[in-house]
Structures are given as structure tokens and as C-alpha cells.
Tab-separated table of C-alpha atoms and ligand atoms in Angstrom:
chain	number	residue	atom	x	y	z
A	1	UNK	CA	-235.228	-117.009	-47.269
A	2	UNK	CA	-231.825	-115.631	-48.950
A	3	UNK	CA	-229.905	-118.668	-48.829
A	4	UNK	CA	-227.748	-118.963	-51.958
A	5	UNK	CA	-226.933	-121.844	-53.615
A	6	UNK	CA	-224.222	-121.095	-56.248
A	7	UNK	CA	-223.818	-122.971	-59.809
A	8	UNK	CA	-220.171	-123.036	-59.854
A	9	UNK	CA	-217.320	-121.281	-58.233
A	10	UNK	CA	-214.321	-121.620	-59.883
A	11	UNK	CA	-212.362	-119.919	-57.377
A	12	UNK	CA	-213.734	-121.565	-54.581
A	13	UNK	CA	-213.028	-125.323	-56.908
A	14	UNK	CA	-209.695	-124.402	-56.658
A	15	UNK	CA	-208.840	-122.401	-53.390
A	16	UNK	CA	-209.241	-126.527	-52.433
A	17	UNK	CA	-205.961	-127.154	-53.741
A	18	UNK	CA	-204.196	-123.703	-53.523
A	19	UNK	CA	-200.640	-124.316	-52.078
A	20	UNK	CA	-200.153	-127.136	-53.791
A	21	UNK	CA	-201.476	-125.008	-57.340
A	22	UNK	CA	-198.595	-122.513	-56.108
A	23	UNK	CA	-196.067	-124.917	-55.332
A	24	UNK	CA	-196.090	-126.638	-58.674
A	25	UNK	CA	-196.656	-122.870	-60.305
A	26	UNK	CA	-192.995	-121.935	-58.730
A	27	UNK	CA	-191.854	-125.604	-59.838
A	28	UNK	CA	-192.471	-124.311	-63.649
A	29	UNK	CA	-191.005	-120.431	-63.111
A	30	UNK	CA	-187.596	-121.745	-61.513
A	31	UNK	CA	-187.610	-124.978	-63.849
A	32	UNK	CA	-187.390	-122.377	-66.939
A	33	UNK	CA	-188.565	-124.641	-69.522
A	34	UNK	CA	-192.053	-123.335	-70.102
A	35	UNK	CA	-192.791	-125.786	-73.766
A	36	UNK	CA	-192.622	-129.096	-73.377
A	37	UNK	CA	-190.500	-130.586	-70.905
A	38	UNK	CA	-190.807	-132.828	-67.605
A	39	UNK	CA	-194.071	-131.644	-66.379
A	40	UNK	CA	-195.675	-132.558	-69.655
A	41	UNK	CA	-194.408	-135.757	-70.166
A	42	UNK	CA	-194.608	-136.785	-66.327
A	43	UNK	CA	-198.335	-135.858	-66.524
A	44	UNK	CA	-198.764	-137.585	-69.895
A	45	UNK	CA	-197.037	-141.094	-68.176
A	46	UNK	CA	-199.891	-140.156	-64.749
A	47	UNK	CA	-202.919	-140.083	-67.479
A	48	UNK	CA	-201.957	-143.155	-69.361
A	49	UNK	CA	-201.661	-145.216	-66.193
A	50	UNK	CA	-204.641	-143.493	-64.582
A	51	UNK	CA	-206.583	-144.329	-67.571
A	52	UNK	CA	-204.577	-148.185	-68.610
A	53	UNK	CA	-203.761	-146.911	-72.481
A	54	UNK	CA	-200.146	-147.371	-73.492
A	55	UNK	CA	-200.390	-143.543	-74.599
A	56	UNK	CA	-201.425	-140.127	-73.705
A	57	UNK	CA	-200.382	-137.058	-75.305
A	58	UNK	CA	-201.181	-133.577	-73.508
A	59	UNK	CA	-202.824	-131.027	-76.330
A	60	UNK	CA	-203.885	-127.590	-76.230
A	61	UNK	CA	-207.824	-127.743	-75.449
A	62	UNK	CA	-210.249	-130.799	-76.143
A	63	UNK	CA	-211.263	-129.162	-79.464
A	64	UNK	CA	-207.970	-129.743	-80.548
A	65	UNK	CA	-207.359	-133.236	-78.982
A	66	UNK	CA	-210.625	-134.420	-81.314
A	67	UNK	CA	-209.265	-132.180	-84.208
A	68	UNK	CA	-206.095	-134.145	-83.858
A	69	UNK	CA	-207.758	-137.305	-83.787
A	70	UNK	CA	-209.424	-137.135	-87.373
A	71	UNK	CA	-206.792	-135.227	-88.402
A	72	UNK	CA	-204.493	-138.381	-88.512
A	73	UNK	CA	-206.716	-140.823	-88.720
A	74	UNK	CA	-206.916	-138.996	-92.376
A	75	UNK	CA	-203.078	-138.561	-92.738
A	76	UNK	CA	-202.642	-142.214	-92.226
A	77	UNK	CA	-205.486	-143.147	-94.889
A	78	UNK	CA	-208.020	-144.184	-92.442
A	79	UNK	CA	-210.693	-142.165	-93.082
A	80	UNK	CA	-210.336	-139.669	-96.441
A	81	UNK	CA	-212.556	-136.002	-96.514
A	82	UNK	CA	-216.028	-136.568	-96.888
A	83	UNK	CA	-216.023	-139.380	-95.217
A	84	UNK	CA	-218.914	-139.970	-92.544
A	85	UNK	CA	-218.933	-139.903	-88.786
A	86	UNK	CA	-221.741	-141.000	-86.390
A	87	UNK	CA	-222.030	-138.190	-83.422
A	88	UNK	CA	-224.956	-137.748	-81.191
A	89	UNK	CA	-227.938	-135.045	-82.189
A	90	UNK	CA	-227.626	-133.772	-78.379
A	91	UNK	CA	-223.712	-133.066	-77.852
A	92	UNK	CA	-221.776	-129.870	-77.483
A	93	UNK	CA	-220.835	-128.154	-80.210
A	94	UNK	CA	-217.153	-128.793	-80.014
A	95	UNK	CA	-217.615	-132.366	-80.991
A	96	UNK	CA	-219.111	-132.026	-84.474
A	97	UNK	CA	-216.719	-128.960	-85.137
A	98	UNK	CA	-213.883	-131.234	-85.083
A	99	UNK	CA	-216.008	-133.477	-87.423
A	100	UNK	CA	-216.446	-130.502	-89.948
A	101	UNK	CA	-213.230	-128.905	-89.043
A	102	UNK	CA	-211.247	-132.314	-91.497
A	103	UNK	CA	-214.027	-132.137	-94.237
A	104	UNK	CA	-215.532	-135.444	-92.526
A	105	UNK	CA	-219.507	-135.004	-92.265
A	106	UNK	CA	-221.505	-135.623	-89.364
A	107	UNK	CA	-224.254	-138.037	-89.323
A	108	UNK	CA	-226.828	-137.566	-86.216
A	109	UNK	CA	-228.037	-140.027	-84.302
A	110	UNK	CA	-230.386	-139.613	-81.980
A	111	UNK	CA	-229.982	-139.808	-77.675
A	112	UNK	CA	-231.939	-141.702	-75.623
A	113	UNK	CA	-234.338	-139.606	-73.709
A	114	UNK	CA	-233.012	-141.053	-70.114
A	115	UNK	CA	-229.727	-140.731	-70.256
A	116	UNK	CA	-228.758	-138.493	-72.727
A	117	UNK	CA	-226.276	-140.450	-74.363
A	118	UNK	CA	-226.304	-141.255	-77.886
A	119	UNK	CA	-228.917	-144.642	-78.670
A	120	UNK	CA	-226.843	-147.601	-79.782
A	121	UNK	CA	-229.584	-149.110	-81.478
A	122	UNK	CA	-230.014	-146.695	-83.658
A	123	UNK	CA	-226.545	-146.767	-84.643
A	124	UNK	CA	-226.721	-149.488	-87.398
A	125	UNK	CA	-229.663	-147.839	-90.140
A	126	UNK	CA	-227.305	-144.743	-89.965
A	127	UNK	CA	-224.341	-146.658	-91.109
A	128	UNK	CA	-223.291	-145.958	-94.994
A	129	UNK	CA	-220.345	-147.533	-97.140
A	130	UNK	CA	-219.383	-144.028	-96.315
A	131	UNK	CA	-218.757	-144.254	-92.214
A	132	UNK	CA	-215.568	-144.894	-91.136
A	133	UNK	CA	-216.210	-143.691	-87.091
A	134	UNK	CA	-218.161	-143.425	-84.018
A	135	UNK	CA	-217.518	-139.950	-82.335
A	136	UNK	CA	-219.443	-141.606	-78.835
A	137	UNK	CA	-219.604	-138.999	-76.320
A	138	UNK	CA	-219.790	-138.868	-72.621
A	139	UNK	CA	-222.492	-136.730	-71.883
A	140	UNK	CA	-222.468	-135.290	-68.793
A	141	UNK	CA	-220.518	-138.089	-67.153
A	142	UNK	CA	-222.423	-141.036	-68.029
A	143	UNK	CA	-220.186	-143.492	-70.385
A	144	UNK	CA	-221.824	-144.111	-73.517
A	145	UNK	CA	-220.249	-147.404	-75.053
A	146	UNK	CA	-221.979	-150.808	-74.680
A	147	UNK	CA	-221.779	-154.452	-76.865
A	148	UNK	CA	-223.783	-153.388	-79.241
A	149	UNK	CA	-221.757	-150.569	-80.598
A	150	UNK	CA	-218.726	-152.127	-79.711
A	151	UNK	CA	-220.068	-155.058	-82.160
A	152	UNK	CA	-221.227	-152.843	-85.020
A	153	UNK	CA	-217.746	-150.753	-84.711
A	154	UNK	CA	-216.284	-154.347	-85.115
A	155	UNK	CA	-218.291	-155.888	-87.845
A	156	UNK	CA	-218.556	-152.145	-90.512
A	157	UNK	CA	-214.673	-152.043	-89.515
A	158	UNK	CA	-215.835	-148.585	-87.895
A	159	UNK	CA	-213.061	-146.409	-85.318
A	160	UNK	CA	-214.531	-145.744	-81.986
A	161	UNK	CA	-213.831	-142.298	-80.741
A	162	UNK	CA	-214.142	-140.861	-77.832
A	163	UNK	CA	-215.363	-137.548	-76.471
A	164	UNK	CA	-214.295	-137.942	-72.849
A	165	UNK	CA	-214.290	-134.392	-71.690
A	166	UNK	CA	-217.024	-134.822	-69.580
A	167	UNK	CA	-216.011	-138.022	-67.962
A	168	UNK	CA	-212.952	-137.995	-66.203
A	169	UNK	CA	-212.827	-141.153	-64.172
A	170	UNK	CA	-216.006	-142.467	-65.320
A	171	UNK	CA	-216.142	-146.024	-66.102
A	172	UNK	CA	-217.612	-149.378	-67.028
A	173	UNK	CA	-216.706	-152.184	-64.919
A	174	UNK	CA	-212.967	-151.785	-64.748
A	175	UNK	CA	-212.406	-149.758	-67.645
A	176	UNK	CA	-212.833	-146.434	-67.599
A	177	UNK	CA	-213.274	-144.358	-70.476
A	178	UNK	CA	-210.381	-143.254	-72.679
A	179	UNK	CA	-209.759	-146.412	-72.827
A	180	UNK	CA	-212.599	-147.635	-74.085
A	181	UNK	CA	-212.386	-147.047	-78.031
A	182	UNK	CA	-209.551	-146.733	-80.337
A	183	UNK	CA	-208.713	-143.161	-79.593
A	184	UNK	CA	-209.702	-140.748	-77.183
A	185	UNK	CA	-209.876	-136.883	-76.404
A	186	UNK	CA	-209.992	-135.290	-72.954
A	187	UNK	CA	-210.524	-131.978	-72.138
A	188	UNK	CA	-209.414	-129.874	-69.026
A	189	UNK	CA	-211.259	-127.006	-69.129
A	190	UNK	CA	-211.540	-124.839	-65.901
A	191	UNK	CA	-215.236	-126.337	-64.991
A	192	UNK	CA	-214.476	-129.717	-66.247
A	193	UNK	CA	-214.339	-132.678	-63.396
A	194	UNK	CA	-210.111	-132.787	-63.782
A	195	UNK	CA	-209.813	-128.474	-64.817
A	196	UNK	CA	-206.683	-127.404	-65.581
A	197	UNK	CA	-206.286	-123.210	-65.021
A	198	UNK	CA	-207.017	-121.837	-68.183
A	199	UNK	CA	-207.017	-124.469	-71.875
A	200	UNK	CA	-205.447	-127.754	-71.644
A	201	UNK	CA	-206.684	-131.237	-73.642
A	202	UNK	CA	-204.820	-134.985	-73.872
A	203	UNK	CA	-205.712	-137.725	-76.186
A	204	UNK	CA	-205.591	-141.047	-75.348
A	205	UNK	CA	-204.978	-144.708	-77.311
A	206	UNK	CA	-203.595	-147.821	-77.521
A	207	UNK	CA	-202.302	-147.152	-81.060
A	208	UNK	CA	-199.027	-146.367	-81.491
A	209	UNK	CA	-199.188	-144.959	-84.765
A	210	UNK	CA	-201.852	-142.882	-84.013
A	211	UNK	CA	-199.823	-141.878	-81.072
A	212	UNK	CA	-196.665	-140.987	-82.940
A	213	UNK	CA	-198.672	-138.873	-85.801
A	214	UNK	CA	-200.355	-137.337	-82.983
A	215	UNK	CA	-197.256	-135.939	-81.322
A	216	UNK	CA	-195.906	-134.575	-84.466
A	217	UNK	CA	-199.170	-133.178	-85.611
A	218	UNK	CA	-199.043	-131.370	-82.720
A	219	UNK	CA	-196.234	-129.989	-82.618
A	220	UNK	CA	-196.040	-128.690	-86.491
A	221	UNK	CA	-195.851	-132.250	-87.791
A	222	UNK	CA	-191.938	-132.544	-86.524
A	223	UNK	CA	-190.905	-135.005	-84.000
A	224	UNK	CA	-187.399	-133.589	-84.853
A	225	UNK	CA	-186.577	-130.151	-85.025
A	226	UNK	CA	-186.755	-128.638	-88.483
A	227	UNK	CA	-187.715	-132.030	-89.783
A	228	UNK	CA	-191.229	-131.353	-90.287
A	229	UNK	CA	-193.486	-135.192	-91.741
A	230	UNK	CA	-196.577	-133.570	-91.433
A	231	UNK	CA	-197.723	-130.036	-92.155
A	232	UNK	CA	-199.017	-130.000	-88.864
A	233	UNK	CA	-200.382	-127.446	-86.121
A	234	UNK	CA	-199.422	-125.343	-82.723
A	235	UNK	CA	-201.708	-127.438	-80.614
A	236	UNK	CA	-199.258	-128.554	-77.371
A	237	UNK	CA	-200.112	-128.529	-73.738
A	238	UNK	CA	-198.376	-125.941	-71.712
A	239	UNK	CA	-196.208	-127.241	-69.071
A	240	UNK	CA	-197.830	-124.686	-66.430
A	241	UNK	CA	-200.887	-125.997	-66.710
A	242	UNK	CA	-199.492	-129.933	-66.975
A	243	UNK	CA	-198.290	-128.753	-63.298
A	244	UNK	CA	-201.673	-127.823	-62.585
A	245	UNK	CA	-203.084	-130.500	-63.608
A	246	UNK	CA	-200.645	-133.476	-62.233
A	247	UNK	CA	-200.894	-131.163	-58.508
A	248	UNK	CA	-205.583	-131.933	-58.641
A	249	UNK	CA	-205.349	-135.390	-60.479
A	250	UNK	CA	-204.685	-137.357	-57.291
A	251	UNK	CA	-208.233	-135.574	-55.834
A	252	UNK	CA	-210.439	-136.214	-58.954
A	253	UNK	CA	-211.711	-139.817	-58.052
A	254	UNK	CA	-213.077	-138.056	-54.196
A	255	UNK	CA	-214.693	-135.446	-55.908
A	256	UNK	CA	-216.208	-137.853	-58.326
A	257	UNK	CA	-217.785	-139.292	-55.372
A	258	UNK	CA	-218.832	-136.436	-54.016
A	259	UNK	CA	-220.372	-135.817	-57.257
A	260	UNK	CA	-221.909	-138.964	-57.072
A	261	UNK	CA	-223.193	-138.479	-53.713
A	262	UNK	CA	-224.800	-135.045	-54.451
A	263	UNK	CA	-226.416	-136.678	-57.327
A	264	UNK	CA	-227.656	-139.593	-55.381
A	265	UNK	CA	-229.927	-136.962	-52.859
A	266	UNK	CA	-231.373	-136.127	-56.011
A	267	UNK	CA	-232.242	-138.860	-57.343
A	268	UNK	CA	-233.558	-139.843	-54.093
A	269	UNK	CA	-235.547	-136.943	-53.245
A	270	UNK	CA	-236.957	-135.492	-56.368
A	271	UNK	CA	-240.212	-136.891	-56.575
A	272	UNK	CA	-242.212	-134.187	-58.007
A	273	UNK	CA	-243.781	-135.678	-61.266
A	274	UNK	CA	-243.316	-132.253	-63.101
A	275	UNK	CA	-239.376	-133.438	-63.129
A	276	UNK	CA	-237.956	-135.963	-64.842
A	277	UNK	CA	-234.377	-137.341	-63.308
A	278	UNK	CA	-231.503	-138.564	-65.253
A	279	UNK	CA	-231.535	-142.570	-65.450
A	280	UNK	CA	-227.800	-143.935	-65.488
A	281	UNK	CA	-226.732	-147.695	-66.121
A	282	UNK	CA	-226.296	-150.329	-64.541
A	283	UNK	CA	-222.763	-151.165	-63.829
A	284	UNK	CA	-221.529	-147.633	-65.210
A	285	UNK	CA	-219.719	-145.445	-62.919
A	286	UNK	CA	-221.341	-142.009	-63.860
A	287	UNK	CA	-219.421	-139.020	-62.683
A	288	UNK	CA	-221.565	-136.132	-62.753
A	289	UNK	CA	-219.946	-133.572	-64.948
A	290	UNK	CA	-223.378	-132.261	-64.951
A	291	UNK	CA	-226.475	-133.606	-62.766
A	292	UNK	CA	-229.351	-132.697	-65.970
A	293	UNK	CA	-232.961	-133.214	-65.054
A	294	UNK	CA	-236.302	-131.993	-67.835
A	295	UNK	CA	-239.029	-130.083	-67.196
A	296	UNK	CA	-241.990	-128.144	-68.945
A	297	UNK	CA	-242.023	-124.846	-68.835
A	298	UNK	CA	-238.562	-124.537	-68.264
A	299	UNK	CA	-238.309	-120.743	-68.057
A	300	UNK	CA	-240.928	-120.402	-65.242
A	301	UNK	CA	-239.400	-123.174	-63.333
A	302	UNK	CA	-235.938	-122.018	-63.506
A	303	UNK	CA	-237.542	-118.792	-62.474
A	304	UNK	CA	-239.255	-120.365	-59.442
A	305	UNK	CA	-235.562	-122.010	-58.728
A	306	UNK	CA	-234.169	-118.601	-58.739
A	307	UNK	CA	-236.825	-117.244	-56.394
A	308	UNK	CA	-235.194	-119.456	-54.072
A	309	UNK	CA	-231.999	-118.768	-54.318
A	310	UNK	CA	-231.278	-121.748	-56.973
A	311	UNK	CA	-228.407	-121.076	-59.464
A	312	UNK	CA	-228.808	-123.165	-62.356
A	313	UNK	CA	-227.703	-123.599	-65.859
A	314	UNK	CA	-228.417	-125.250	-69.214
A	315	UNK	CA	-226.399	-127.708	-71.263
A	316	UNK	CA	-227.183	-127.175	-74.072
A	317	UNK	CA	-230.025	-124.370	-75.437
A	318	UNK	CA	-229.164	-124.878	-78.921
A	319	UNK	CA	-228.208	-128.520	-80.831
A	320	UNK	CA	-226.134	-128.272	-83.091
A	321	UNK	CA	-227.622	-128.644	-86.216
A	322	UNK	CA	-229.998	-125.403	-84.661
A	323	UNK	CA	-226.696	-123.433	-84.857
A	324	UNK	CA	-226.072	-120.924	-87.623
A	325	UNK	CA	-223.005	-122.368	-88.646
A	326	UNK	CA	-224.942	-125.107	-89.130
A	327	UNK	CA	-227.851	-124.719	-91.692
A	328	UNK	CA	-226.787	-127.176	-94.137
A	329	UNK	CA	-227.791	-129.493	-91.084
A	330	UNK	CA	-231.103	-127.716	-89.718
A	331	UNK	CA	-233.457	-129.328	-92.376
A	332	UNK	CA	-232.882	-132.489	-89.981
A	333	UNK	CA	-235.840	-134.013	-88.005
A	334	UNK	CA	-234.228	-134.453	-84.797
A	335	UNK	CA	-236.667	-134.588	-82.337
A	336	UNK	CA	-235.275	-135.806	-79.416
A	337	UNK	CA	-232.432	-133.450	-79.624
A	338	UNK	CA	-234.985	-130.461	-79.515
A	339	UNK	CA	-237.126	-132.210	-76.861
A	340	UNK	CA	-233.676	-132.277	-74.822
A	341	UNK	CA	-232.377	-128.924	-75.778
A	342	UNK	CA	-235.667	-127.291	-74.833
A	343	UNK	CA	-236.459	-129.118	-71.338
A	344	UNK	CA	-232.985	-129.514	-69.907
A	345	UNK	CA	-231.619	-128.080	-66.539
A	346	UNK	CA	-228.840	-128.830	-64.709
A	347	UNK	CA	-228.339	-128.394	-60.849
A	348	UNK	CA	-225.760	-127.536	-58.574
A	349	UNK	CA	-223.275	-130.256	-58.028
A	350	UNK	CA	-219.612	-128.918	-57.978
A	351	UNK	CA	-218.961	-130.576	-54.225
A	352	UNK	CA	-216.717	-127.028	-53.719
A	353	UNK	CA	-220.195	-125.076	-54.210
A	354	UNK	CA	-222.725	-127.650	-53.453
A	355	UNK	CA	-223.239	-129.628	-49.682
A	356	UNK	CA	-224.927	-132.915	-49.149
A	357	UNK	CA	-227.496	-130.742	-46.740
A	358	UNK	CA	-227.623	-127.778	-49.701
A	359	UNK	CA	-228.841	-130.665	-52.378
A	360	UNK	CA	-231.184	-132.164	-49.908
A	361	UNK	CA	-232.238	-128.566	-49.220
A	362	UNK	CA	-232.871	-128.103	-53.275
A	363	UNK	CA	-234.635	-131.194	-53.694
A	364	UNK	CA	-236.964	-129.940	-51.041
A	365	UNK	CA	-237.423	-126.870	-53.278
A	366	UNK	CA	-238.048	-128.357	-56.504
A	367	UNK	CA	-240.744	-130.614	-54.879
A	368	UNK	CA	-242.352	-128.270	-53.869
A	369	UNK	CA	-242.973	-126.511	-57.129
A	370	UNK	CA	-245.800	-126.772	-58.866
A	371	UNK	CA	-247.320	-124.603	-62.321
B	1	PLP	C1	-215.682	-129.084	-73.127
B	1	PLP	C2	-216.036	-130.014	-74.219
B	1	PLP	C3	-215.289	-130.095	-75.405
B	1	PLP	C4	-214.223	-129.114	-75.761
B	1	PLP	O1	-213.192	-128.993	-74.874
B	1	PLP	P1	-212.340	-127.615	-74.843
B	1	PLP	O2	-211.210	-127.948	-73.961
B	1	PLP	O3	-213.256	-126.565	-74.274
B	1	PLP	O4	-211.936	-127.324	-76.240
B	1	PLP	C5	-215.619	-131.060	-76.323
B	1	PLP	N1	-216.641	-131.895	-76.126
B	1	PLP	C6	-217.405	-131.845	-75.016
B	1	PLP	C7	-218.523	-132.821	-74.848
B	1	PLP	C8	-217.143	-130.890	-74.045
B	1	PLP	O5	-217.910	-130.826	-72.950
């Protein structure tokens, strides 16, 4: 027994797709424009088809994509400082920092135990004359937008948002997300489903104003040079990693299945009752980002994995109104966030690191594990 079976590989994620990663890297050195330029708005026209908004605009990091978002949303007299937005108890941390980073506050709602994303019908008795947005995020793949939210977004004259950096390709029917809600922010992010090779984030909508403020704010508030409408911020995509990105989009929707595949052997197989599995929805294409199951005892099971030769990982240990820069939040009864935070583990499933036979293989593992 010292078969291995890796978390992630970065190297190995991308080694897929290595000539055609050095092709488009010599594409950017001989092209000499190295801000801006055809690379960025070629892969800017690829996302907005890919996704069926009218925009997309690349941006530094996903941070910075949801940072943007507010950030106009208040420039255009949308939503004002202090205003409130609805974000799930459970998400990463990035999504309530761009909350806090435009003086909006966060109001927590809680997930549903199952599938991790945010519970939509808890959404109305959190509503205030104060809210003015949904921040809905994708956690771990799995799109979290149904009728009911859509219906209260409608009806309190609320903006949908969307964190979508987990859920590249994911969908609902027809429509995938990022084109869900009224904006949305992606993030590419080396271990992300689409990673780019180091930072790299897009937004997308259907609102050209939005759009418009967005590309200025980005770019120090100036659409025109030395014109400057907004005092804005640094926050554009590089054009070498725009190349990166256009040379794996084309490959994202097979390793989605893959995903998808590696995540159906587990759902399949696990059967011990010390492990809960993810539930998904009906009709939702789920893509994996993470595969998250709970358990008890979580340290001497991921032990036990380990003993095996199981690499695994946890999303997240710490909510965020647990985190220190958070203790005007931490006097919050948020249960279900703890109950997640403290039981969650996610398995292998990058399909560079992670075999149909290797998942069927872990499966086998974690049923036979017992306290
Ligand atoms: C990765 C991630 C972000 C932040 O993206 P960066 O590109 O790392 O800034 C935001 N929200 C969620 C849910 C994420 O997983």
C-alpha cells in the first residue's frame, strides 16, 4: 500500500495544454503590447459568447472583479455605503471582503446543509429597507439561483450578483451562470476549473452601463487617456495571461465532465453512513470545483485518508464571520456555517490528478473506514 493519490497538481493541470500555453506565451513577447490589447479584448468577446451576456470585461483577480461590481453599482447611485448585501454564512472569504471593502455590510444567510449553497428561503426575513443586493455564490460548482430568489430580487427591486469563480461552465437549463443575475464576477485563479497562470478575473453583464463604468473603473476611471470620470483603480487583466486563458477555454467544458464523472463514482460508491455526500439539483449542471463531503471526527478521518495515501483538503476551516478581521460579525449565531466549516472535506477530483479507477479506488477506502 503506497499508492498516492494527489490533491492537486498544478503542473501536471497544465503540462495538458503546454505547447499551446507556449505558443500563445511567444504570441504576447513578439506582439509587444503587454497592457491591454488584442488578446484581452479577443478573450473578453470568447467569454461573453461562451457565457450569452452582451459584456465581459477581463480584471485583475476575482476579488477585484466583485470589488468592481459594488464599486459602481455605488458610483452610479445604486446602492450608497452602508447599504446591505445578502451573502451566504459558508462562502470564501473573498466574497464578503468585497462587501466590506465599499462600506456595504454583509448580511448572512444561512446554506443549506446538502448543497452548500446559500438557502433561498431564508432569503426574504433577512431583507431590510436597507438591501439593495444578493451576492449568490457558486459554491463549489453547484449554481445557486432558483425562482424564488429570482422573485424576491424582482419584487424588493434587489441586484443579483454573482460569485461565479467556482463555476465556470456550470449551468441551469441553458443558462449558465454569469449570466444568470445582473452582474457577475469570475475568477481564474491557478486551481480554479478555467485557471489562468498566475491572477486573472472578468466580470460579466448584460448592463451596459455597468459595463462602461466597469472598464473605466478599472483602468483608473479613464476610458480616454488623461481623461479620468472616475477616481478609479489599477485592476486590468494582463494580456499574457488573457493568452493563457483563451489557449485552455476551448478544454474547460471536457474537464467539467470529467469532473462530473469523478464525482459521479462518488456519489455512487460512498455508502458508508459515517459520510455524508453532496446533494446537487435537479436540472443544474454542477461542475465540481470542489467534490465536498462531511464527516465527524474530521481530523481522525482525514488522518485515516492519509494512511492511505489520500490527499485531501478543506474548503473552508474558518467562516467568515470566525475570522479576526471579522469580530464585529462573530457575535452571529450561525450554525450551519460552523456545522459546515467544522465537518467539511473535499476529495480529489482535478481529472489531471485524479482517474475514474483512482476515485473508485478512494471510495473503496472511505467505505471502509470506520471510528
Ligand atoms: C477564488 C474565489 C474568489 C476570489 O478570486 P481571486 O481570483 O482569488 O481573487 C472569490 N470568491 C470565491 C467563491 C472564490 O472561490
Amino acid at each position: 500500500m503506497n499508492k498516492k493519490y494527489t490533491f492537486l497538481n498544478l503542473g501536471k493541470v497544465n503540462a495538458r495544454y503546454a505547447h499551446l500555453l507556449k505558443d500563445a506565451c511567444n504570441r504576447v513577447i513578439d506582439g509587444g503590447q503587454y497592457i491591454g490589447g488584442e488578446e484581452v479584448s479577443l478573450f473578453e468577446k470568447e467569454l461573453a459568447t461562451y457565457t450569452g451576456t452582451r459584456h465581459a470585461i477581463g480584471v485583475s483577480n476575482g476579488l477585484d472583479a466583485l470589488r468592481l461590481i459594488f464599486r459602481c453599482y455605488i458610483q452610479q447611485g445604486v446602492m450608497s455605503p452602508g447599504d446591505e448585501v445578502i451573502v451566504p454564512s459558508n462562502t470564501y472569504i473573498a466574497s464578503i471582503l468585497a462587501v466590506t471593502d465599499n462600506g456595504l455590510k454583509p448580511v448572512f444567510v444561512e446554506p443549506d446543509l446538502t448543497t452548500y449553497n446559500l438557502d433561498s428561503s431564508l432569503l426574504e426575513r433577512a431583507i431590510t429597507q436597507h438591501t439593495k443586493a444578493i451576492l449568490t455564490v457558486h459554491l463549489y460548482g453547484l449554481p445557486c439561483y432558483d425562482k424564488i430568489m429570482a422573485d424576491i430580487a424582482r419584487r424588493y427591486n434587489l441586484k443579483i450578483v454573482e460569485d461565479n469563480a467556482q463555476a465556470y461552465g456550470a449551468s441551469i437549463g441553458n443558462a449558465l451562470t454569469g449570466a444568470l443575475g445582473d452582474a457577475a464576477a469570475f475568477s481564474f485563479y491557478p486551481t480554479k476549473n478555467l485557471g489562468a497562470l498566475g491572477d486573472a478575473g472578468a466580470v460579466t453583464t448584460n448592463d451596459t452601463d455597468l459595463a462602461e463604468a466597469i472598464k473605466a473603473m478599472r483602468n483608473y476611471g479613464s476610458l480616454r487617456q488623461y481623461h479620468n470620470i472616475y477616481s478609479g483603480l489599477n485592476c486590468r487583466l494582463d494580456p499574457i495571461q488573457a493568452a493563457m486563458l483563451r489557449a485552455k477555454m476551448p478544454f474547460v467544458d471536457d474537464e467539467n465532465n470529467s469532473r462530473r464523472a469523478i464525482a459521479h463514482v462518488y456519489d455512487d460508491l460512498i455508502n458508508n453512513p459515517l459520510v455524508m455526500t453532496p446533494n446537487t439539483k435537479e436540472g443544474y449542471r454542477h461542475v465540481y470545483h470542489q467534490y465536498v463531503i462531511r464527516v465527524d471526527n474530521r481530523d481522525h478521518f482525514r488522518q485515516y485518508l492519509a494512511d492511505h495515501g489520500v490527499e485531501t483538503a478543506i474548503h473552508y476551516p474558518t467562516p467568515p464571520h470566525r475570522q479576526p478581521c471579522y469580530m464585529a460579525y462573530s457575535h452571529l449565531n450561525l450554525p450551519i456555517a460552523d456545522c459546515i466549516a467544522n465537518e467539511v472535506v473535499s476529495l480529489p477530483i482535478t481529472p489531471a490528478c485524479t482517474g475514474i479507477d483512482d476515485a473508485k479506488e478512494i471510495a473503496g477506502i472511505i467505505n471502509n473506514y470506520d471510528r
